[in-house]
Short mmCIF file of C-alpha atoms in Angstrom, two decimals:
data_model
loop_
_atom_site.label_atom_id
_atom_site.label_comp_id
_atom_site.label_asym_id
_atom_site.label_seq_id
_atom_site.Cartn_x
_atom_site.Cartn_y
_atom_site.Cartn_z
CA UNK K 30 -12.37 -8.27 5.34
CA UNK K 31 -8.98 -7.88 6.84
CA UNK K 32 -7.60 -4.95 8.00
CA UNK K 33 -3.83 -3.61 7.76
CA UNK K 34 -2.03 -0.65 9.35
CA UNK K 35 -0.06 1.25 7.20
CA UNK K 36 2.74 3.36 9.09
CA UNK K 37 5.76 5.41 8.10
CA UNK K 38 9.12 4.44 9.56
CA UNK K 39 9.70 7.60 11.41
CA UNK K 40 12.28 7.39 14.61
CA UNK K 41 12.11 6.54 17.19
CA UNK K 42 11.79 2.81 15.58
CA UNK K 43 10.07 1.43 18.87
CA UNK K 44 7.51 4.02 18.56
CA UNK K 45 6.35 2.04 15.17
CA UNK K 46 6.69 -1.16 17.11
CA UNK K 47 4.44 -0.12 19.46
CA UNK K 48 1.83 1.23 17.14
CA UNK K 49 1.90 -2.05 15.44
CA UNK K 50 1.11 -3.88 18.77
CA UNK K 51 -1.58 -1.70 19.51
CA UNK K 52 -3.18 -2.61 15.76
CA UNK K 53 -3.00 -6.32 16.61
CA UNK K 54 -4.56 -5.96 20.06
CA UNK K 55 -7.43 -3.81 17.95
CA UNK K 56 -7.80 -6.60 15.38
CA UNK K 57 -5.75 -5.78 12.56
CA UNK K 58 -4.22 -8.67 10.60
CA UNK K 59 -1.50 -6.81 8.66
CA UNK K 60 1.32 -4.57 9.24
CA UNK K 61 2.83 -2.35 6.29
CA UNK K 62 5.21 0.39 6.41
CA UNK K 63 6.55 2.60 3.69
CA UNK K 64 9.90 1.38 2.05
CA UNK K 65 11.85 4.93 1.23
CA UNK K 66 15.41 4.23 2.61
CA UNK K 67 16.52 7.95 2.60
CA UNK K 68 13.64 9.38 3.95
CA UNK K 69 12.70 6.91 6.74
CA UNK K 70 14.33 4.35 8.88
CA UNK K 71 15.09 0.69 7.41
CA UNK K 72 11.93 -0.91 7.28
CA UNK K 73 12.96 -4.59 7.49
CA UNK K 74 15.14 -4.33 10.53
CA UNK K 75 11.68 -2.78 12.14
CA UNK K 76 9.56 -5.55 10.53
CA UNK K 77 11.80 -8.15 12.52
CA UNK K 78 11.09 -6.49 16.11
CA UNK K 79 7.49 -6.14 15.22
CA UNK K 80 7.33 -9.66 14.46
CA UNK K 81 9.29 -10.54 17.54
CA UNK K 82 6.58 -8.52 19.66
CA UNK K 83 3.20 -9.33 17.95
CA UNK K 84 1.56 -13.04 17.79
CA UNK K 85 0.03 -13.23 14.38
CA UNK K 86 0.41 -9.87 12.39
CA UNK K 87 1.52 -10.18 9.00
CA UNK K 88 4.12 -7.62 8.01
CA UNK K 89 5.49 -6.27 4.89
CA UNK K 90 6.35 -2.96 2.79
CA UNK K 91 3.98 -0.82 1.24
CA UNK K 92 5.52 -0.83 -1.08
CA UNK K 93 9.14 -1.94 -2.12
CA UNK K 94 10.40 -1.52 -5.75
CA UNK K 95 12.93 -3.62 -8.09
CA UNK K 96 15.78 -0.78 -7.93
CA UNK K 97 16.75 0.10 -4.19
CA UNK K 98 17.95 -3.13 -3.47
CA UNK K 99 19.33 -6.44 -5.38
CA UNK K 100 16.65 -8.87 -5.93
CA UNK K 101 18.25 -11.68 -4.03
CA UNK K 102 18.90 -9.31 -1.00
CA UNK K 103 15.27 -8.62 -0.93
CA UNK K 104 14.11 -12.30 -1.08
CA UNK K 105 16.73 -13.08 1.41
CA UNK K 106 15.41 -10.61 3.92
CA UNK K 107 11.85 -11.91 3.56
CA UNK K 108 13.06 -16.02 3.84
CA UNK K 109 14.97 -14.83 6.79
CA UNK K 110 11.78 -13.25 8.53
CA UNK K 111 9.91 -16.13 7.41
CA UNK K 112 12.21 -18.45 8.90
CA UNK K 113 12.40 -16.61 12.24
CA UNK K 114 8.75 -16.26 12.67
CA UNK K 115 6.90 -18.63 10.76
CA UNK K 116 5.71 -17.29 7.38
CA UNK K 117 4.47 -13.77 8.67
CA UNK K 118 5.84 -12.04 5.58
CA UNK K 119 4.16 -10.16 2.46
CA UNK K 120 6.00 -8.43 -0.38
CA UNK K 121 4.14 -5.55 -1.48
CA UNK K 122 5.95 -3.87 -4.43
CA UNK K 123 5.54 -1.34 -7.18
CA UNK K 124 7.78 0.55 -9.98
CA UNK K 125 8.96 2.74 -7.03
CA UNK K 126 7.85 6.61 -6.46
CA UNK K 127 9.64 8.25 -3.44
CA UNK K 128 12.47 5.51 -2.84
CA UNK K 129 13.53 5.87 -6.61
CA UNK K 130 13.02 9.67 -7.06
CA UNK K 131 14.53 10.84 -4.21
CA UNK K 132 17.78 8.94 -5.01
CA UNK K 133 17.62 10.48 -8.75
CA UNK K 134 16.46 7.44 -10.56
CA UNK K 135 13.41 6.93 -12.44
CA UNK K 136 10.75 4.55 -11.32
CA UNK K 137 11.44 1.07 -12.96
CA UNK K 138 9.55 -0.44 -16.18
CA UNK K 139 6.90 -2.46 -15.96
CA UNK K 140 8.88 -5.45 -17.66
CA UNK K 141 11.44 -5.16 -14.80
CA UNK K 142 8.91 -4.96 -12.18
CA UNK K 143 7.30 -8.27 -13.50
CA UNK K 144 10.67 -9.76 -13.83
CA UNK K 145 11.62 -8.82 -9.95
CA UNK K 146 8.11 -10.11 -8.82
CA UNK K 147 8.60 -13.67 -10.34
CA UNK K 148 12.70 -13.72 -9.03
CA UNK K 149 11.79 -12.60 -5.56
CA UNK K 150 9.04 -14.87 -4.86
CA UNK K 151 11.02 -17.89 -6.38
CA UNK K 152 14.16 -17.24 -4.23
CA UNK K 153 12.12 -16.57 -1.19
CA UNK K 154 10.42 -19.70 -1.35
CA UNK K 155 13.34 -21.76 -2.04
CA UNK K 156 13.51 -22.21 -5.86
CA UNK K 157 15.87 -21.14 -8.45
CA UNK K 158 15.71 -18.08 -10.22
CA UNK K 159 18.25 -16.34 -12.72
CA UNK K 160 19.63 -13.06 -11.30
CA UNK K 161 22.07 -11.05 -14.02
CA UNK K 162 22.10 -14.13 -15.91
CA UNK K 163 23.37 -16.21 -13.24
CA UNK K 164 20.86 -19.24 -11.80
CA UNK K 165 20.71 -18.49 -8.07
CA UNK K 166 18.95 -20.37 -5.10
CA UNK K 167 18.85 -19.83 -1.38
CA UNK K 168 19.87 -23.39 -0.59
CA UNK K 169 18.90 -22.71 3.38
CA UNK K 170 15.13 -22.00 2.78
CA UNK K 171 12.39 -24.38 3.89
CA UNK K 172 8.99 -24.34 3.40
CA UNK K 173 9.05 -20.85 2.68
CA UNK K 174 6.14 -18.54 1.49
CA UNK K 175 5.81 -15.17 0.23
CA UNK K 176 2.82 -13.69 -1.16
CA UNK K 177 3.80 -10.98 -3.87
CA UNK K 178 1.19 -7.87 -4.10
CA UNK K 179 1.59 -5.16 -6.53
CA UNK K 180 0.52 -1.61 -6.40
CA UNK K 181 -0.59 -0.35 -9.56
CA UNK K 182 -3.16 2.36 -11.23
CA UNK K 183 -2.90 2.34 -15.32
CA UNK K 184 -3.96 -0.27 -17.44
CA UNK K 185 -0.80 -1.87 -18.33
CA UNK K 186 0.09 -2.18 -14.64
CA UNK K 187 -3.34 -3.59 -13.84
CA UNK K 188 -2.89 -6.21 -16.64
CA UNK K 189 0.10 -7.32 -14.97
CA UNK K 190 -0.89 -7.63 -11.29
CA UNK K 191 -4.07 -9.66 -13.06
CA UNK K 192 -1.53 -11.75 -14.69
CA UNK K 193 1.26 -12.17 -12.07
CA UNK K 194 0.51 -11.09 -8.71
CA UNK K 195 -0.69 -12.78 -5.78
CA UNK K 196 -2.34 -9.67 -4.62
CA UNK K 197 -3.11 -6.29 -5.99
CA UNK K 198 -2.84 -2.78 -3.77
CA UNK K 199 -4.90 -0.07 -4.92
CA UNK K 200 -3.78 3.16 -2.99
CA UNK K 201 -7.15 5.20 -2.74
CA UNK K 202 -10.95 4.20 -1.89
CA UNK K 203 -12.85 5.62 -4.31
CA UNK K 204 -15.61 2.91 -4.90
CA UNK K 205 -15.95 4.08 -8.43
CA UNK K 206 -12.18 3.81 -9.39
CA UNK K 207 -12.10 0.57 -7.20
CA UNK K 208 -14.82 -1.26 -9.47
CA UNK K 209 -12.70 0.03 -12.69
CA UNK K 210 -9.46 -1.16 -11.34
CA UNK K 211 -10.60 -4.47 -9.93
CA UNK K 212 -12.56 -5.36 -13.02
CA UNK K 213 -9.28 -4.84 -15.01
CA UNK K 214 -7.28 -6.94 -12.64
CA UNK K 215 -9.78 -9.88 -12.60
CA UNK K 216 -10.14 -9.65 -16.43
CA UNK K 217 -6.22 -9.88 -17.19
CA UNK K 218 -6.53 -12.72 -14.43
CA UNK K 219 -8.79 -14.66 -16.48
CA UNK K 220 -7.16 -13.74 -19.96
CA UNK K 221 -3.95 -15.70 -18.25
CA UNK K 222 -5.96 -18.73 -17.29
CA UNK K 223 -5.93 -17.75 -13.53
CA UNK K 224 -9.09 -17.65 -11.30
CA UNK K 225 -9.54 -14.21 -10.61
CA UNK K 226 -10.29 -15.07 -6.76
CA UNK K 227 -6.81 -16.15 -6.63
CA UNK K 228 -5.92 -12.69 -6.69
CA UNK K 229 -6.18 -10.58 -2.91
CA UNK K 230 -7.54 -7.25 -3.52
CA UNK K 231 -6.19 -4.64 -1.01
CA UNK K 232 -7.47 -1.13 -0.78
CA UNK K 233 -5.29 1.31 1.19
CA UNK K 234 -6.19 4.95 2.25
CA UNK K 235 -6.11 7.22 5.00
CA UNK K 236 -8.87 6.94 7.76
CA UNK K 237 -10.00 9.63 10.17
CA UNK K 238 -12.66 8.99 12.49
CA UNK K 239 -14.12 12.18 13.95
CA UNK K 240 -17.72 13.66 14.67
CA UNK K 241 -20.24 14.36 11.58
CA UNK K 242 -19.58 18.28 12.23
CA UNK K 243 -18.29 20.82 9.55
CA UNK K 244 -15.24 21.79 11.50
CA UNK K 245 -14.45 18.23 12.49
CA UNK K 246 -14.60 16.89 8.80
CA UNK K 247 -12.32 20.26 7.63
CA UNK K 248 -9.79 19.20 10.46
CA UNK K 249 -10.02 15.49 9.10
CA UNK K 250 -9.73 16.91 5.43
CA UNK K 251 -6.40 18.66 6.13
CA UNK K 252 -4.90 15.96 8.08
CA UNK K 253 -5.54 13.62 4.83
CA UNK K 254 -4.98 16.01 2.03
CA UNK K 255 -1.19 14.84 1.72
CA UNK K 256 -2.63 11.57 0.27
CA UNK K 257 -4.18 13.26 -2.94
CA UNK K 258 -0.96 14.66 -3.68
CA UNK K 259 0.86 11.14 -3.04
CA UNK K 260 -1.58 9.43 -5.31
CA UNK K 261 -1.11 12.42 -8.06
CA UNK K 262 2.51 11.59 -8.44
CA UNK K 263 1.50 8.57 -9.89
CA UNK K 264 -1.47 9.99 -11.73
CA UNK K 265 0.85 12.69 -13.22
CA UNK K 266 2.80 9.38 -14.87
CA UNK K 267 -0.54 8.41 -16.08
CA UNK K 268 -1.08 11.84 -17.87
CA UNK K 269 2.11 11.61 -19.43
CA UNK K 270 2.02 8.36 -20.76
CA UNK K 271 -1.75 8.33 -21.92
CA UNK K 272 -2.57 12.29 -22.29
CA UNK K 273 -4.96 14.17 -20.30
CA UNK K 274 -8.25 12.92 -22.02
CA UNK K 275 -7.56 9.37 -22.74
CA UNK K 276 -10.05 6.50 -22.79
CA UNK K 277 -7.40 4.36 -21.17
CA UNK K 278 -7.65 6.09 -17.85
CA UNK K 279 -10.75 7.69 -16.21
CA UNK K 280 -11.12 11.39 -15.99
CA UNK K 281 -12.37 10.54 -12.37
CA UNK K 282 -8.67 9.62 -11.57
CA UNK K 283 -6.77 12.39 -13.38
CA UNK K 284 -8.74 15.52 -13.83
CA UNK K 285 -7.96 16.73 -10.28
CA UNK K 286 -4.08 17.10 -10.95
CA UNK K 287 -4.69 20.03 -13.35
CA UNK K 288 -3.14 22.69 -10.89
CA UNK K 289 -0.43 20.45 -9.50
CA UNK K 290 2.93 22.44 -9.87
CA UNK K 291 5.49 20.23 -8.30
CA UNK K 292 6.29 17.92 -5.36
CA UNK K 293 8.82 17.85 -2.79
CA UNK K 294 9.81 14.72 -1.15
CA UNK K 295 10.73 15.93 2.02
CA UNK K 296 7.24 15.97 2.90
CA UNK K 297 6.06 13.15 1.56
CA UNK K 298 3.11 11.42 3.04
CA UNK K 299 2.95 14.00 5.65
CA UNK K 300 -0.09 15.92 7.02
CA UNK K 301 0.27 19.88 6.23
CA UNK K 302 2.36 19.07 3.19
CA UNK K 303 2.37 22.47 1.18
CA UNK K 304 2.65 21.11 -2.11
CA UNK K 305 -0.86 19.36 -1.88
CA UNK K 306 -3.02 22.44 -1.72
CA UNK K 307 -4.12 21.79 -5.15
CA UNK K 308 -5.97 18.49 -3.76
CA UNK K 309 -9.62 19.70 -3.72
CA UNK K 310 -11.98 18.51 -0.94
CA UNK K 311 -14.08 16.14 -2.89
CA UNK K 312 -10.82 14.34 -3.62
CA UNK K 313 -10.06 13.97 -0.05
CA UNK K 314 -13.73 12.60 0.60
CA UNK K 315 -13.53 10.30 -2.35
CA UNK K 316 -9.89 8.69 -1.77
CA UNK K 317 -10.00 8.64 2.18
CA UNK K 318 -12.60 7.62 4.80
CA UNK K 319 -13.48 10.34 7.05
CA UNK K 320 -16.01 10.95 9.30
CA UNK K 321 -17.95 8.85 12.56
CA UNK K 322 -17.86 5.17 12.75
CA UNK K 323 -21.07 4.61 10.70
CA UNK K 324 -19.32 6.43 7.72
CA UNK K 325 -16.62 4.45 7.61
CA UNK K 326 -18.54 1.06 8.11
CA UNK K 327 -20.75 1.99 5.24
CA UNK K 328 -18.00 2.97 2.51
CA UNK K 329 -16.24 -0.41 3.67
CA UNK K 330 -18.98 -2.53 2.98
CA UNK K 331 -19.08 -0.96 -0.21
CA UNK K 332 -15.89 -1.58 -1.11
CA UNK K 333 -15.97 -5.17 0.16
CA UNK K 334 -19.23 -5.82 -2.28
CA UNK K 335 -16.68 -5.00 -5.40
CA UNK K 336 -14.41 -7.49 -4.13
CA UNK K 337 -12.10 -6.07 -1.70
CA UNK K 338 -10.61 -8.44 0.80
CA UNK K 339 -8.26 -6.14 3.05
CA UNK K 340 -8.42 -2.56 4.04
CA UNK K 341 -4.92 -0.95 4.90
CA UNK K 342 -5.23 2.08 7.02
CA UNK K 343 -2.73 5.02 6.32
CA UNK K 344 -2.11 6.61 9.55
CA UNK K 345 -0.30 9.54 8.82
CA UNK K 346 -2.19 12.10 11.01
CA UNK K 347 -2.62 13.88 14.56
CA UNK K 348 -4.87 10.90 15.74
CA UNK K 349 -3.23 7.63 14.79
CA UNK K 350 -3.80 5.59 18.22
CA UNK K 351 -7.61 7.03 18.56
CA UNK K 352 -8.17 6.16 15.08
CA UNK K 353 -6.80 2.39 15.66
CA UNK K 354 -8.85 2.24 18.83
CA UNK K 355 -11.66 3.32 17.08
CA UNK K 356 -11.37 0.95 14.34
CA UNK K 357 -10.75 -1.96 16.83
CA UNK K 358 -13.90 -0.90 19.12
CA UNK K 359 -16.42 0.13 16.48
CA UNK K 360 -15.42 -0.52 12.99
CA UNK K 361 -13.43 -3.88 12.44
CA UNK K 362 -16.24 -5.82 14.70
CA UNK K 363 -18.81 -4.99 12.00
CA UNK K 364 -17.02 -6.25 8.98
CA UNK K 365 -15.14 -9.41 10.19
#
């Protein structure tokens, strides 16, 4: 199993770079950042510095979207980083949540997302693509490679990921839901004539290493409860589309948002988010990895058996460095 670290690009940017250097020293192979240009610093500027100050780390957004940048700009950005640092980028992409909604726009349609994935990949790898009705090619690209990994939850999005994405990003670590979603992606890949093994599976979730005591676990839950609220934004979209009691989406994913009242993106992805009080403890325990190192190893082995290729660790809590170090010394060596 590979390991990735996910960070917000809060200032100072040098702090994000230092955390990624620390991650690489501890055996992490991927460095991810949020991509929401109103809420945080511009990620691709920081990605360039991360690539310059690490040796092998692969970097990318978790996740960008088709709406905040034109597709040729996104492709050119990745291609430039690859030319400078040797094909060490990955494009995580989805419909758009915070980046789009904070700017007053709705998330992209799946049709637009699919078109964007194809276009960005083609351009970044030096091939021609049509942008706004005009054939375009980046003539300076040589031997470019850009895997495109798609974030998804609902049935139609999972099917798109299976048909067209190089990787699938699942932003929760519940084995029951992971099994259902990975199965849907793989089935779609088979129906599209693809080898399902070609689709890399990445599970992303907060992890907090602590003692196995009620007090320590309660603190860990409060540090990670924000994640249930973030996932709840996407779940609310699914409930609006499919209904609260639809067979299309498991109740294990949708039932917990009944008490969700609203969401202020000013607190997005942050410990202590006041809009996540509706998230119950059992959702935090299911969606996140909490407790002593062996509890993390046990959950990660269960996810690996379901076909998960990478665990990407969200580090938005009060123990970033400590958790990165604990993974490097006690958890990653058990799983690579």
